[in-house]
Short mmCIF file of C-alpha atoms in Angstrom, two decimals:
data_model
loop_
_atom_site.label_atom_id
_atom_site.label_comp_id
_atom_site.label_asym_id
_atom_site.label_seq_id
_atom_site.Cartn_x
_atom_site.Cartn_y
_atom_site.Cartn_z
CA UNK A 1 60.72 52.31 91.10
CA UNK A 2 57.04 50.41 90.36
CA UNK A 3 56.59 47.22 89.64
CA UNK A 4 56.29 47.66 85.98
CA UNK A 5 59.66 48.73 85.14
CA UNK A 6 61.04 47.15 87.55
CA UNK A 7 59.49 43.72 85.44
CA UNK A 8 60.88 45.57 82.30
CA UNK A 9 63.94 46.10 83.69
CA UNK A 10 64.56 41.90 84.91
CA UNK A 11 63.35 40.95 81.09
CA UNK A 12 65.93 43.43 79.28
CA UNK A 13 68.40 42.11 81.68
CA UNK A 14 67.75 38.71 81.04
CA UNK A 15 67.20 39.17 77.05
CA UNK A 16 70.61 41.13 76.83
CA UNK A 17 72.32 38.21 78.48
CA UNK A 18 72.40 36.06 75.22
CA UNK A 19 74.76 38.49 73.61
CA UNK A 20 77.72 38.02 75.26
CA UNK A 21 79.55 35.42 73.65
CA UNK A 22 77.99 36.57 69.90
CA UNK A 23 79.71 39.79 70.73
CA UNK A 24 82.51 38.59 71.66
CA UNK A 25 82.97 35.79 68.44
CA UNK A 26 81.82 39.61 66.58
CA UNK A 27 84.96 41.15 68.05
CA UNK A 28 87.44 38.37 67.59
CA UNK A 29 86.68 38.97 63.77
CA UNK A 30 87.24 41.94 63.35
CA UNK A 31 89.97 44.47 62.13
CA UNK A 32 92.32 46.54 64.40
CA UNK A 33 90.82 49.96 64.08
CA UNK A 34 87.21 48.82 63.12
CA UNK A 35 84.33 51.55 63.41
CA UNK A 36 81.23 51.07 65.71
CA UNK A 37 79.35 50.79 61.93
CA UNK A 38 81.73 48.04 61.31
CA UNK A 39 80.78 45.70 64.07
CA UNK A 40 77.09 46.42 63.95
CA UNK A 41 77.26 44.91 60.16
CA UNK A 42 79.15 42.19 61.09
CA UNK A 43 77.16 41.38 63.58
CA UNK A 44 73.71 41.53 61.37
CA UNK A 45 75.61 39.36 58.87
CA UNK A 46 76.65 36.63 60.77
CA UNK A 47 73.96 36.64 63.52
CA UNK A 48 70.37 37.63 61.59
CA UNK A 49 68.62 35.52 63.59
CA UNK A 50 69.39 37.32 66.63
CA UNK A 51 69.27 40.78 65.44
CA UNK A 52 65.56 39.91 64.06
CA UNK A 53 65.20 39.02 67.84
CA UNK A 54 66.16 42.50 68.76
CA UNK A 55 64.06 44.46 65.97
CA UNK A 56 61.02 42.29 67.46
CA UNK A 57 61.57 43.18 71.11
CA UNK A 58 62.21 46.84 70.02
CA UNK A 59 59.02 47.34 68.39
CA UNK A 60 56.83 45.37 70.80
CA UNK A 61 58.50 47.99 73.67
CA UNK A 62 58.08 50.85 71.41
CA UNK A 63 54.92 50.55 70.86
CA UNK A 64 54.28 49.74 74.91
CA UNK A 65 55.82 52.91 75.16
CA UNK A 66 53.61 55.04 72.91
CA UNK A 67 51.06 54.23 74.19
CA UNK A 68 51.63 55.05 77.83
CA UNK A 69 52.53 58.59 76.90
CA UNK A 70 49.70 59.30 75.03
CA UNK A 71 47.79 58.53 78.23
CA UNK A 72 50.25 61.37 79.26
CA UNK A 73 52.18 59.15 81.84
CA UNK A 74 55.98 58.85 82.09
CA UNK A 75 57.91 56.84 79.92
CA UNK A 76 58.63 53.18 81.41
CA UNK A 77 59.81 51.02 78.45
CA UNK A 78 63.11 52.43 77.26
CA UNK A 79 64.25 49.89 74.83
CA UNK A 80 67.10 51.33 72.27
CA UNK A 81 66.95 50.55 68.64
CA UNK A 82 68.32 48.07 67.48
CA UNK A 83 71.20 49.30 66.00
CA UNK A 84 72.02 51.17 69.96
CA UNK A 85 70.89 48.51 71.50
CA UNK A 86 73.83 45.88 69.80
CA UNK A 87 76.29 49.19 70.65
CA UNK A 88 75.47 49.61 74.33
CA UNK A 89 75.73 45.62 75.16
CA UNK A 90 79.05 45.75 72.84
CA UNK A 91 80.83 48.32 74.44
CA UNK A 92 83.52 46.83 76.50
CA UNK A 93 83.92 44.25 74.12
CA UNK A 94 84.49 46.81 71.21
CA UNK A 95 87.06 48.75 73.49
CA UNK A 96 89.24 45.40 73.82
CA UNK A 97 89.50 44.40 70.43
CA UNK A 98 89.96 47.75 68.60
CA UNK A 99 92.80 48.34 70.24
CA UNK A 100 96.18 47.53 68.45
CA UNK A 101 98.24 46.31 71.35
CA UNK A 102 95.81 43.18 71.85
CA UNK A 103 96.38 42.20 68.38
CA UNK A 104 98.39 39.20 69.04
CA UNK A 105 95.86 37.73 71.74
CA UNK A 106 93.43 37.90 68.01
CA UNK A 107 93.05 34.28 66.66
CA UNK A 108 95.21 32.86 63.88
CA UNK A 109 93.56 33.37 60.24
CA UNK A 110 92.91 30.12 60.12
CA UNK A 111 91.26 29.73 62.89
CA UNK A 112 89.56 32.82 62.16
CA UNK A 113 88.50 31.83 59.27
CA UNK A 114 86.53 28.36 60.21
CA UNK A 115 85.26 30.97 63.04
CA UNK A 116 83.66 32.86 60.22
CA UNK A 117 82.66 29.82 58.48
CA UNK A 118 81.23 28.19 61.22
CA UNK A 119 79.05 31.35 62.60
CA UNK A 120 77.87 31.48 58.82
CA UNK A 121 76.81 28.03 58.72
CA UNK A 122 74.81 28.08 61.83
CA UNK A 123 73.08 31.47 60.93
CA UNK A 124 71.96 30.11 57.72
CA UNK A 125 70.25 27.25 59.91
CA UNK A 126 68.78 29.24 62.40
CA UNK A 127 66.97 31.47 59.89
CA UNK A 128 65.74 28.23 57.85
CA UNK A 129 64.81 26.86 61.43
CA UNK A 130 62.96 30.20 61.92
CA UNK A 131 61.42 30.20 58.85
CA UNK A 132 59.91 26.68 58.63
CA UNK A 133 58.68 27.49 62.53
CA UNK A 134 56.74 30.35 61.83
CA UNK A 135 55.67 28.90 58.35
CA UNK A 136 54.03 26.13 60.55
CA UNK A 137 52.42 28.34 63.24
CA UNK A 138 50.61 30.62 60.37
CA UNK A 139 49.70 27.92 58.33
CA UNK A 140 46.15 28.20 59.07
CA UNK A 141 46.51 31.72 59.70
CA UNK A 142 45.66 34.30 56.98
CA UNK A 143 47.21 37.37 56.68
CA UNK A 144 45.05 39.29 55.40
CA UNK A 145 41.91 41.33 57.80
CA UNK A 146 38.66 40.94 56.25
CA UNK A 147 36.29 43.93 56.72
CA UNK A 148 33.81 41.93 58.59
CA UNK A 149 36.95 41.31 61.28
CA UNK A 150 36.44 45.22 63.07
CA UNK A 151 32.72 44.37 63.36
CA UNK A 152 33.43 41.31 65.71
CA UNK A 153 36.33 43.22 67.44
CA UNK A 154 34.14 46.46 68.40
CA UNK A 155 31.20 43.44 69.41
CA UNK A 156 34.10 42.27 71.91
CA UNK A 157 34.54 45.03 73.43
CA UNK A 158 31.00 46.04 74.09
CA UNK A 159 30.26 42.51 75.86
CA UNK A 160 30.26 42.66 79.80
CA UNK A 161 31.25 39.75 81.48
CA UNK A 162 28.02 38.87 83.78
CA UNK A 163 27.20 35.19 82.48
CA UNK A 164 28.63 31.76 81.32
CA UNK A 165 26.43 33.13 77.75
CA UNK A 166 28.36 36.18 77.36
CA UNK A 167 32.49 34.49 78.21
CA UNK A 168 30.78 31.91 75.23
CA UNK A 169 30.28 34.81 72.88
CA UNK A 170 33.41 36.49 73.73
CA UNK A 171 35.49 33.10 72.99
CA UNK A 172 33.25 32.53 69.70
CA UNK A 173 35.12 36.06 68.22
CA UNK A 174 38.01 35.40 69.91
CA UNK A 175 38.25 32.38 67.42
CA UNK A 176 36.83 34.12 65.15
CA UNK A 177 39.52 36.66 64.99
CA UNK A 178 42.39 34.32 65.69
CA UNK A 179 42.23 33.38 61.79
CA UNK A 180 43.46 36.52 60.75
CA UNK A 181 47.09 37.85 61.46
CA UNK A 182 47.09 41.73 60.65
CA UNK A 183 48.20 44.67 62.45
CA UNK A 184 44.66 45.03 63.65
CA UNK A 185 44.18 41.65 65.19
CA UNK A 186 47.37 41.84 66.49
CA UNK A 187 46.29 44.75 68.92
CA UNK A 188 43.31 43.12 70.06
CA UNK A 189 44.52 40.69 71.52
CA UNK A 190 47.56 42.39 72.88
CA UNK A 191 44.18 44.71 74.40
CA UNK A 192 42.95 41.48 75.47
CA UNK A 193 45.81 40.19 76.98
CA UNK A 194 46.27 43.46 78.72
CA UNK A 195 42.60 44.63 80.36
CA UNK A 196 40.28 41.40 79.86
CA UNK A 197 39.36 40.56 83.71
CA UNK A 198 38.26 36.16 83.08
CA UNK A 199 41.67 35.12 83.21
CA UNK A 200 40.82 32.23 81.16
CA UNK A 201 40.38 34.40 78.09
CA UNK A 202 43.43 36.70 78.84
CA UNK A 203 45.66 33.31 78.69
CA UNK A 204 43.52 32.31 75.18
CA UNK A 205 44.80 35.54 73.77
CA UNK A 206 48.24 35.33 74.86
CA UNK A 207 48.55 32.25 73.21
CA UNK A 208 47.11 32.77 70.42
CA UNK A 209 49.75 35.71 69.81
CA UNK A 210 52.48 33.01 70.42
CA UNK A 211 50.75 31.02 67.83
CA UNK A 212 51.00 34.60 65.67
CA UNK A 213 54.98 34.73 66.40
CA UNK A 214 54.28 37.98 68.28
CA UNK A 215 56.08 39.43 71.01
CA UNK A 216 53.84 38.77 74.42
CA UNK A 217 53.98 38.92 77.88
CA UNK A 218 50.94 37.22 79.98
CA UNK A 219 49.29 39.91 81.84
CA UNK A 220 49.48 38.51 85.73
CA UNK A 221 45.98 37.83 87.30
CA UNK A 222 44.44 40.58 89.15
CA UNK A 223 44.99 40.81 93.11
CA UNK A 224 42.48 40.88 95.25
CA UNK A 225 39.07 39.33 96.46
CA UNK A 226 38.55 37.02 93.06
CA UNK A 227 35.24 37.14 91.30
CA UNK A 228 33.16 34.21 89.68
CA UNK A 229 33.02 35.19 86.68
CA UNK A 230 36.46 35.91 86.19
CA UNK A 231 37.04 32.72 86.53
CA UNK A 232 34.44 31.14 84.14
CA UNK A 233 35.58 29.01 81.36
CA UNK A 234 33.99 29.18 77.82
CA UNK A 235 31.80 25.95 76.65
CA UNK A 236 31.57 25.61 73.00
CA UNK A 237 30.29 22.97 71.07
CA UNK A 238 31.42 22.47 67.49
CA UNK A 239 30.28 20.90 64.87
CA UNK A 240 28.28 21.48 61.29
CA UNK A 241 24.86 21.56 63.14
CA UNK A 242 26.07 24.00 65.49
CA UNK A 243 27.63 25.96 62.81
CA UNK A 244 24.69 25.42 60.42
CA UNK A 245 22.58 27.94 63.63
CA UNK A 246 25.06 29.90 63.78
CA UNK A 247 25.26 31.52 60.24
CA UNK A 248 21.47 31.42 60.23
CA UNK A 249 21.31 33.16 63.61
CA UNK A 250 24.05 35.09 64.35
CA UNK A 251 24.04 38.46 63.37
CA UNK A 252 28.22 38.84 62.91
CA UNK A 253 28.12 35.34 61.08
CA UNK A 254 25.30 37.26 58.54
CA UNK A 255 28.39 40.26 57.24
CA UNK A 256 31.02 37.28 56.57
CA UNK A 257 31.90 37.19 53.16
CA UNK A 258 35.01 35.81 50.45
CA UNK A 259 36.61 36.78 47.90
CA UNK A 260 37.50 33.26 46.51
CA UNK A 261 35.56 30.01 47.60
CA UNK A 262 38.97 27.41 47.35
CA UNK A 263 37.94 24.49 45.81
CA UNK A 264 40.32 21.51 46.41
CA UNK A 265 41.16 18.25 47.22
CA UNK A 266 42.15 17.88 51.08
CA UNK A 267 45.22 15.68 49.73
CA UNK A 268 46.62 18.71 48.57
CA UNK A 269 46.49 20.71 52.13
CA UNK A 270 50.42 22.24 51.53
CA UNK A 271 49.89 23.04 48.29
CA UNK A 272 46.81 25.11 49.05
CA UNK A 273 48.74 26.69 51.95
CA UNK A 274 51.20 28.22 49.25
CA UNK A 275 48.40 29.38 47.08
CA UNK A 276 46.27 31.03 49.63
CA UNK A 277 49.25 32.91 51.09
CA UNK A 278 49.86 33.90 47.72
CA UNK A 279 46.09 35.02 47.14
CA UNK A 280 46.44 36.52 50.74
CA UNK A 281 49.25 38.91 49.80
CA UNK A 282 47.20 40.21 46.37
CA UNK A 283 44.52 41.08 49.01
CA UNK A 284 42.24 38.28 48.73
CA UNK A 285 40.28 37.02 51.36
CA UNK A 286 39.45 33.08 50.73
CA UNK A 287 37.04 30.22 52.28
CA UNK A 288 38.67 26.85 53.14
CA UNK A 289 36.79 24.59 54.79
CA UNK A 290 39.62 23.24 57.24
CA UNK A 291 41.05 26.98 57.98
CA UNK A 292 37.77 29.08 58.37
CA UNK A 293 36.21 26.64 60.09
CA UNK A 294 38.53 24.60 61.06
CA UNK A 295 36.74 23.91 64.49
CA UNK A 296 32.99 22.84 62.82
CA UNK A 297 34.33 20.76 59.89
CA UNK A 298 36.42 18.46 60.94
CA UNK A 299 36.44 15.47 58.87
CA UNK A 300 34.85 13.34 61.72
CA UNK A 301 31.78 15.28 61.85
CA UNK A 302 31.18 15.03 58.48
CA UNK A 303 26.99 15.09 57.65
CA UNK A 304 24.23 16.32 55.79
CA UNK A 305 24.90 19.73 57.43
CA UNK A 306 28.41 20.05 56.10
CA UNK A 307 26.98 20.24 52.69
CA UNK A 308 24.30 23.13 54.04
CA UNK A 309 27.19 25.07 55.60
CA UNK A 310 29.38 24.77 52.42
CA UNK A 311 26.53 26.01 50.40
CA UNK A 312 25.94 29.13 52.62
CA UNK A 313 30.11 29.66 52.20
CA UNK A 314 29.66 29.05 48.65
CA UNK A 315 26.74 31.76 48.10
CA UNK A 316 29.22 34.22 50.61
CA UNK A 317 32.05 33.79 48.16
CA UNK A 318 32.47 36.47 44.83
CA UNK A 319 34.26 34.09 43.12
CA UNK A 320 35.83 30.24 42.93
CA UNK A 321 38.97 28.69 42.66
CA UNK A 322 39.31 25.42 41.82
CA UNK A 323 42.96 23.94 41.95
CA UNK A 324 43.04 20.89 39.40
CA UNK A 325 45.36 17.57 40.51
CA UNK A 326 45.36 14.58 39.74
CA UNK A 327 43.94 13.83 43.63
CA UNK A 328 41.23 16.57 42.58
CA UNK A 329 39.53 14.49 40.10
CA UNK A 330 38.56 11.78 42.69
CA UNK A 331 36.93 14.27 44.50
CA UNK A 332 32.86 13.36 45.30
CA UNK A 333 32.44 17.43 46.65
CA UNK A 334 34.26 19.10 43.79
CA UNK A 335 32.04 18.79 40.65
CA UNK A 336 29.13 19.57 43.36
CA UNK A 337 30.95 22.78 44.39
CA UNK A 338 31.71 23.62 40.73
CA UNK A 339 27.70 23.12 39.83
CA UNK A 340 26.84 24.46 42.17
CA UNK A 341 28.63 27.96 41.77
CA UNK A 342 28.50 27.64 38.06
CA UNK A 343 24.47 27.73 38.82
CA UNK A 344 24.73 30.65 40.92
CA UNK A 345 26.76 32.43 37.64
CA UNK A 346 29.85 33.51 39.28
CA UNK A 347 32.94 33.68 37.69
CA UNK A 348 35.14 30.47 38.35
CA UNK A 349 38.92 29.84 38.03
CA UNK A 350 40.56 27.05 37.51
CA UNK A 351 44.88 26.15 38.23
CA UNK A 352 46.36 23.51 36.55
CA UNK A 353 50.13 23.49 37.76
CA UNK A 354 51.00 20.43 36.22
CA UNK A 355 49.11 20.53 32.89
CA UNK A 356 47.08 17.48 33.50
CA UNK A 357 43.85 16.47 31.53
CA UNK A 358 41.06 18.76 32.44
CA UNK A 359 37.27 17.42 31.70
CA UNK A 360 35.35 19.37 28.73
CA UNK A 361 32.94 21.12 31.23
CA UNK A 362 36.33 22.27 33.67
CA UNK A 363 36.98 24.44 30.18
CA UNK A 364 34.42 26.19 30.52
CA UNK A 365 36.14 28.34 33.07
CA UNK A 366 38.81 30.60 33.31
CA UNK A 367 41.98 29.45 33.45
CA UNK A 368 44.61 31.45 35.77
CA UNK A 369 48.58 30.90 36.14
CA UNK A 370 51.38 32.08 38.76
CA UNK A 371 54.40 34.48 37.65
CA UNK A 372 56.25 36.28 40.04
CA UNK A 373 54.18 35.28 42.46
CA UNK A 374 51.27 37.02 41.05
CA UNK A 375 48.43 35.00 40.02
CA UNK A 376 47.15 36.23 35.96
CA UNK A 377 44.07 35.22 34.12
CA UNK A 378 44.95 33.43 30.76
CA UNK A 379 42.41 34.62 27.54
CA UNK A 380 42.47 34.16 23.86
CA UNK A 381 46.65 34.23 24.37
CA UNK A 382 46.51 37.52 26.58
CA UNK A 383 47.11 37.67 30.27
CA UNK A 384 46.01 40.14 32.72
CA UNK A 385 46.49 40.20 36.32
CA UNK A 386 43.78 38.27 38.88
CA UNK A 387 43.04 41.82 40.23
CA UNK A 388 42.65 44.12 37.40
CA UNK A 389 40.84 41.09 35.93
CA UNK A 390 38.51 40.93 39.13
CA UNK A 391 38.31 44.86 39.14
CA UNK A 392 37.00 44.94 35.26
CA UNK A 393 34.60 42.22 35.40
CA UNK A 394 32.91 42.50 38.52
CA UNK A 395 29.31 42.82 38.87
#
């Protein structure tokens, strides 16, 4: 057996040892006579949070898998579906408690019943837990990939690592990329993870997948006689001067552009979470200062260059967003940013959740509302959808 799956073999071990006792409550609940379709929705309902465990591990093997036999090598990850998988681990404990003549070592219905009540209680927590956790890792995280995003990944790729200039580049798109959560970022730096020979970038990516709530395993270091530059770290300097060269210079920084320029007050950071996610998921890219570049504009190294950069985001961006509050009017940079774009004649929307008071010159612009989670553009009593809106208006 190789080392590889012999290492997958230790880790499905070790994951399928957490199932024991969850079977086990599963089998104290259930009927004399109960089919194998029984348990396996018994055990979804009352422990979610573990079968979304399984789902994850079965499509990160899967997909391990596939790829190693397109390369036309055996298969090495053999990890069941889900659905198998809670049937294979189950199987002695289904044989005990579907037979009839152990009925009377079953627990009392009472006792049953605060089981049930009890396993409910703490699977509604875990999946709240769950939720809120990977609400706060993607946070600054849009999910969403941005055309621009394959340009830097191909630019990776074709980098050789010879100098402490070229680890610098490759970390520049590695954070570059790590904004984005897709199906297509998620693979590079799984790739990265995987083949990428300076160690210190390989870890970078691996965490940056934890950060994604993905499914990773750090590739080990590679044996042998080590080389220098495997070994060299990245040194990067941030801050709106640096940033300021950057999109004047750099010839990946020149294809960036947005959909929506967010205009906001930085008060109002969760609520601007909720509406870019929403924004996100109608297939909007967005600019936000303190997610796209979060490492440059920091609110400490605030100066004249944060208003140059700002400008070059706002002249990148089709069209502006403005999210009226009550913190929004005491805002110095939003009347600038609305002037500004207003100047440039782009079309401008403004959100007013609350109804507030919105100065004459904030009328101006179109006003836009949430239903359903959609976002629709309010005019002369008729709305229409931000898309089709976007679609039929564009220049």
């Amino acid at each position: 057996m190789g080392d590889t799956k012999r290492q997958f073999n230790n880790l499905y071990s070790k994951f399928s040892q957490r199932f024991k006792k969850p079977f086990d409550n599963i089998g104290l609940l259930m009927e004399v006579g109960f089919t194998d379709s029984d348990f396996v929705n018994k055990f979804k309902e009352l422990y979610y949070y573990l079968w979304l465990q399984i789902e994850k591990e079965y499509h990160y093997w899967k997909k391990k898998n596939e790829k190693i036999l397109k390369l036309g090598k055996q298969s090495r990850y053999n990890f069941p579906k889900p659905e198998n998988f809670v049937l294979y681990k189950s199987i002695h404990v289904r044989n005990k408690y579907r037979k009839s003549h152990l009925s009377g070592e079953r627990l009392s219905q009472q006792v049953k019943e605060n089981l049930l009540k009890e396993l409910k209680l703490k699977n509604e927590k875990k999946i709240l837990k769950q939720s809120e956790h990977e609400f706060e890792k993607l946070k600054l995280i849009q999910e969403i990939t941005p055309d621009f995003i394959k340009e830097f990944i191909n630019e990776y790729f074709k980098i050789k690592n010879v100098s402490d200039e070229s680890i610098n580049r490759k970390h520049e798109i590695i954070q570059e990329v790590s904004k984005y959560k897709s199906t297509e970022t998620v693979a590079f730096f799984q790739k990265v993870n995987a083949i990428e020979k300076n160690y210190n970038l390989k870890k970078e990516a691996f965490q940056i997948l934890q950060r994604m709530n993905e499914k990773v395993i750090l590739r080990r270091k590679s044996k042998g006689k080590k080389k220098e530059m495997n070994e060299l770290i990245s040194k990067i300097e941030e801050n709106p001067d640096k940033l300021l060269h950057r999109i004047y210079n750099d010839s990946l920084e020149v294809i960036k552009d947005f959909d929506f320029f967010i205009s906001h007050s930085s008060n109002d950071e969760t609520e601007i979470i909720t509406i870019y996610k929403l924004l996100n998921k109608q297939g909007f890219h967005v600019y936000i200062d303190w997610v796209n570049d979060k490492y440059a504009l920091t609110r400490d190294l605030v100066n004249e260059n944060t208003a140059h950069v700002l400008t070059e985001r706002l002249l990148k961006a089709k069209n502006l967003f403005y999210y009226h509050t009550s913190d929004s009017t005491k805002s110095q940079w939003i009347p600038w940013e609305l002037g500004y774009f207003h100047a440039l004649g782009k079309s401008i929307f403004v959100f007013n959740p609350k109804d507030l008071p919105i100065p004459e010159f904030v009328k101006l612009y179109n006003t836009v509302k949430v239903v359903d989670s959609q976002f629709y553009v309010c005019n002369n009593s008729k709305s229409i959808k931000l898309n089709d809106w976007i679609l039929t208006n564009s220049k």
